[in-house]
């Protein structure tokens, strides 16, 4: 099994993944789409929105992430917005269907073992979700502190991402501006 040395939570989830073939780029760049304070609990691979990508189950949401050569796809499903989950397994793969606010997302070709566990964990998160009408706990908790060392650490992390070539100069400038505007 490949080792990634991205972040402890991502490395642990990647180690439990049935196979990382075709998902290396997404695993390595996953921190760029995570919210501050968000941790990855489980990963799987699947086909959604015209591409094969990475499914990340975090403490706050379900994310589909595809980092292609020409384009990037990120679609997230905060737990407070998910109404139900369906898993339909076949011989080797299956389809994870996520229902949100009258919409339906079918993530296909998920390996059977990963998909079953992912669906069960997603149901657990939904069951522990927010009270109807209450704002989701995740984003409010994540966005609350924006002073002092948090800003400094966010800027330092951003500098590291650019230094490692994981984000472009344009992305660096845009994200730096967003961080500074949050003050």
Short mmCIF file of C-alpha atoms in Angstrom, two decimals:
data_model
loop_
_atom_site.label_atom_id
_atom_site.label_comp_id
_atom_site.label_asym_id
_atom_site.label_seq_id
_atom_site.Cartn_x
_atom_site.Cartn_y
_atom_site.Cartn_z
CA UNK A 1 0.00 0.00 0.00
CA UNK A 2 1.31 3.47 -0.86
CA UNK A 3 2.22 5.97 1.85
CA UNK A 4 1.39 9.60 1.29
CA UNK A 5 2.61 11.62 4.30
CA UNK A 6 -0.09 14.24 3.71
CA UNK A 7 -1.68 14.52 7.15
CA UNK A 8 -2.20 11.88 9.84
CA UNK A 9 -5.99 11.64 9.34
CA UNK A 10 -5.70 11.45 5.54
CA UNK A 11 -2.83 8.95 5.71
CA UNK A 12 -4.82 6.69 8.05
CA UNK A 13 -7.91 6.84 5.80
CA UNK A 14 -5.79 6.17 2.69
CA UNK A 15 -4.21 3.14 4.39
CA UNK A 16 -7.71 1.63 4.83
CA UNK A 17 -8.68 2.31 1.20
CA UNK A 18 -9.03 -0.88 -0.86
CA UNK A 19 -6.81 0.59 -3.58
CA UNK A 20 -5.29 3.97 -4.29
CA UNK A 21 -4.71 3.51 -8.03
CA UNK A 22 -6.09 6.57 -9.82
CA UNK A 23 -6.58 8.55 -6.61
CA UNK A 24 -3.03 9.59 -5.71
CA UNK A 25 -3.37 13.18 -6.93
CA UNK A 26 -6.67 13.64 -5.07
CA UNK A 27 -5.29 12.19 -1.84
CA UNK A 28 -2.22 14.43 -1.98
CA UNK A 29 -4.28 17.56 -2.70
CA UNK A 30 -7.25 16.81 -0.45
CA UNK A 31 -6.16 19.32 2.25
CA UNK A 32 -6.77 22.14 -0.24
CA UNK A 33 -10.53 21.44 -0.26
CA UNK A 34 -10.96 20.78 3.45
CA UNK A 35 -12.29 23.39 5.84
CA UNK A 36 -10.22 24.54 8.77
CA UNK A 37 -10.58 21.99 11.56
CA UNK A 38 -12.10 19.36 9.26
CA UNK A 39 -10.74 15.82 9.60
CA UNK A 40 -10.99 12.89 7.21
CA UNK A 41 -12.49 9.70 8.62
CA UNK A 42 -12.78 7.52 5.52
CA UNK A 43 -11.93 7.50 1.81
CA UNK A 44 -13.32 5.62 -1.18
CA UNK A 45 -13.13 5.91 -4.95
CA UNK A 46 -16.12 6.34 -7.22
CA UNK A 47 -17.51 7.74 -10.47
CA UNK A 48 -19.56 10.94 -10.30
CA UNK A 49 -20.14 14.03 -12.45
CA UNK A 50 -18.34 12.56 -15.44
CA UNK A 51 -15.17 11.47 -13.69
CA UNK A 52 -13.54 9.03 -11.34
CA UNK A 53 -12.53 10.68 -8.11
CA UNK A 54 -12.15 10.43 -4.38
CA UNK A 55 -15.00 10.29 -1.89
CA UNK A 56 -14.02 11.69 1.50
CA UNK A 57 -16.14 11.21 4.59
CA UNK A 58 -15.12 13.88 7.10
CA UNK A 59 -16.33 14.94 10.51
CA UNK A 60 -18.45 17.66 8.80
CA UNK A 61 -19.51 16.49 5.34
CA UNK A 62 -19.22 14.05 2.46
CA UNK A 63 -16.99 15.31 -0.37
CA UNK A 64 -16.53 14.11 -3.94
CA UNK A 65 -13.18 15.39 -5.24
CA UNK A 66 -11.71 14.96 -8.71
CA UNK A 67 -8.48 16.77 -9.56
CA UNK A 68 -8.02 16.26 -13.29
CA UNK A 69 -5.39 17.68 -15.58
CA UNK A 70 -7.76 20.22 -17.14
CA UNK A 71 -10.35 20.74 -14.40
CA UNK A 72 -11.15 20.16 -10.77
CA UNK A 73 -14.51 18.95 -9.44
CA UNK A 74 -15.50 19.40 -5.81
CA UNK A 75 -19.00 18.66 -4.63
CA UNK A 76 -19.83 18.49 -0.98
CA UNK A 77 -22.80 17.26 0.98
CA UNK A 78 -22.96 18.74 4.53
CA UNK A 79 -24.54 16.22 6.89
CA UNK A 80 -27.29 18.65 7.90
CA UNK A 81 -28.48 18.80 4.27
CA UNK A 82 -28.54 15.03 3.59
CA UNK A 83 -31.99 13.52 4.00
CA UNK A 84 -31.11 9.89 3.25
CA UNK A 85 -28.51 7.51 1.86
CA UNK A 86 -28.91 4.38 -0.22
CA UNK A 87 -26.32 1.71 -0.97
CA UNK A 88 -26.86 -0.78 -3.78
CA UNK A 89 -24.03 -3.29 -4.10
CA UNK A 90 -23.23 -5.57 -7.00
CA UNK A 91 -20.63 -8.30 -7.41
CA UNK A 92 -17.58 -6.02 -7.10
CA UNK A 93 -18.86 -2.45 -7.03
CA UNK A 94 -22.01 -0.58 -6.15
CA UNK A 95 -23.75 2.79 -6.17
CA UNK A 96 -23.97 5.19 -3.27
CA UNK A 97 -27.02 7.44 -3.65
CA UNK A 98 -27.18 10.60 -1.54
CA UNK A 99 -30.47 12.51 -1.28
CA UNK A 100 -30.29 16.20 -0.36
CA UNK A 101 -33.12 18.75 -0.42
CA UNK A 102 -35.03 16.97 -3.18
CA UNK A 103 -31.87 16.31 -5.22
CA UNK A 104 -30.21 12.99 -5.86
CA UNK A 105 -26.52 12.24 -6.40
CA UNK A 106 -25.46 8.79 -7.64
CA UNK A 107 -21.81 7.94 -7.02
CA UNK A 108 -21.19 4.80 -9.04
CA UNK A 109 -18.48 2.14 -9.25
CA UNK A 110 -17.60 2.34 -5.56
CA UNK A 111 -15.81 -0.84 -4.48
CA UNK A 112 -18.29 -3.01 -2.60
CA UNK A 113 -16.39 -3.24 0.72
CA UNK A 114 -15.60 0.49 0.84
CA UNK A 115 -19.11 1.49 -0.26
CA UNK A 116 -20.96 -0.54 2.37
CA UNK A 117 -18.83 0.82 5.21
CA UNK A 118 -19.06 4.36 3.81
CA UNK A 119 -22.87 4.17 3.58
CA UNK A 120 -23.11 2.90 7.16
CA UNK A 121 -20.82 5.64 8.49
CA UNK A 122 -22.72 8.27 6.51
CA UNK A 123 -26.00 7.06 8.03
CA UNK A 124 -24.43 7.32 11.48
CA UNK A 125 -23.41 10.93 10.82
CA UNK A 126 -26.89 11.78 9.54
CA UNK A 127 -28.51 10.19 12.59
CA UNK A 128 -26.28 12.32 14.85
CA UNK A 129 -27.00 15.38 12.67
CA UNK A 130 -28.52 18.70 13.51
CA UNK A 131 -32.03 19.41 14.70
CA UNK A 132 -34.32 20.46 11.80
CA UNK A 133 -34.17 24.22 11.41
CA UNK A 134 -30.90 24.58 13.33
CA UNK A 135 -27.79 25.63 11.42
CA UNK A 136 -25.27 22.83 10.78
CA UNK A 137 -22.68 22.73 13.54
CA UNK A 138 -19.67 22.24 11.23
CA UNK A 139 -19.25 25.50 9.32
CA UNK A 140 -20.21 27.74 12.27
CA UNK A 141 -17.67 26.06 14.53
CA UNK A 142 -14.98 26.09 11.84
CA UNK A 143 -15.45 29.72 10.82
CA UNK A 144 -15.85 31.19 14.32
CA UNK A 145 -12.28 31.97 15.38
CA UNK A 146 -10.51 34.21 12.89
CA UNK A 147 -8.01 36.03 15.03
CA UNK A 148 -4.39 35.76 16.11
CA UNK A 149 -2.60 32.46 15.62
CA UNK A 150 -5.33 30.95 13.44
CA UNK A 151 -4.71 33.52 10.73
CA UNK A 152 -0.95 33.16 11.10
CA UNK A 153 -1.14 29.36 10.85
CA UNK A 154 -3.48 29.57 7.86
CA UNK A 155 -1.05 31.90 6.09
CA UNK A 156 1.89 29.62 6.98
CA UNK A 157 0.01 26.60 5.62
CA UNK A 158 -0.79 28.53 2.46
CA UNK A 159 2.91 29.42 2.04
CA UNK A 160 3.82 25.73 2.44
CA UNK A 161 1.27 24.65 -0.18
CA UNK A 162 2.68 27.15 -2.67
CA UNK A 163 6.27 26.21 -1.77
CA UNK A 164 5.50 22.54 -2.45
CA UNK A 165 3.86 23.40 -5.77
CA UNK A 166 0.45 22.13 -4.64
CA UNK A 167 -1.28 25.40 -5.50
CA UNK A 168 -0.57 27.93 -8.24
CA UNK A 169 0.51 31.52 -7.62
CA UNK A 170 -2.96 32.62 -8.67
CA UNK A 171 -4.62 30.29 -6.13
CA UNK A 172 -2.15 31.47 -3.49
CA UNK A 173 -3.02 35.13 -4.08
CA UNK A 174 -6.77 34.42 -4.07
CA UNK A 175 -6.68 32.38 -0.85
CA UNK A 176 -4.34 34.83 0.89
CA UNK A 177 -6.75 37.64 0.06
CA UNK A 178 -9.67 35.60 1.44
CA UNK A 179 -7.80 34.95 4.70
CA UNK A 180 -6.84 38.58 5.13
CA UNK A 181 -10.38 39.75 4.26
CA UNK A 182 -11.72 37.55 7.06
CA UNK A 183 -10.00 39.77 9.65
#
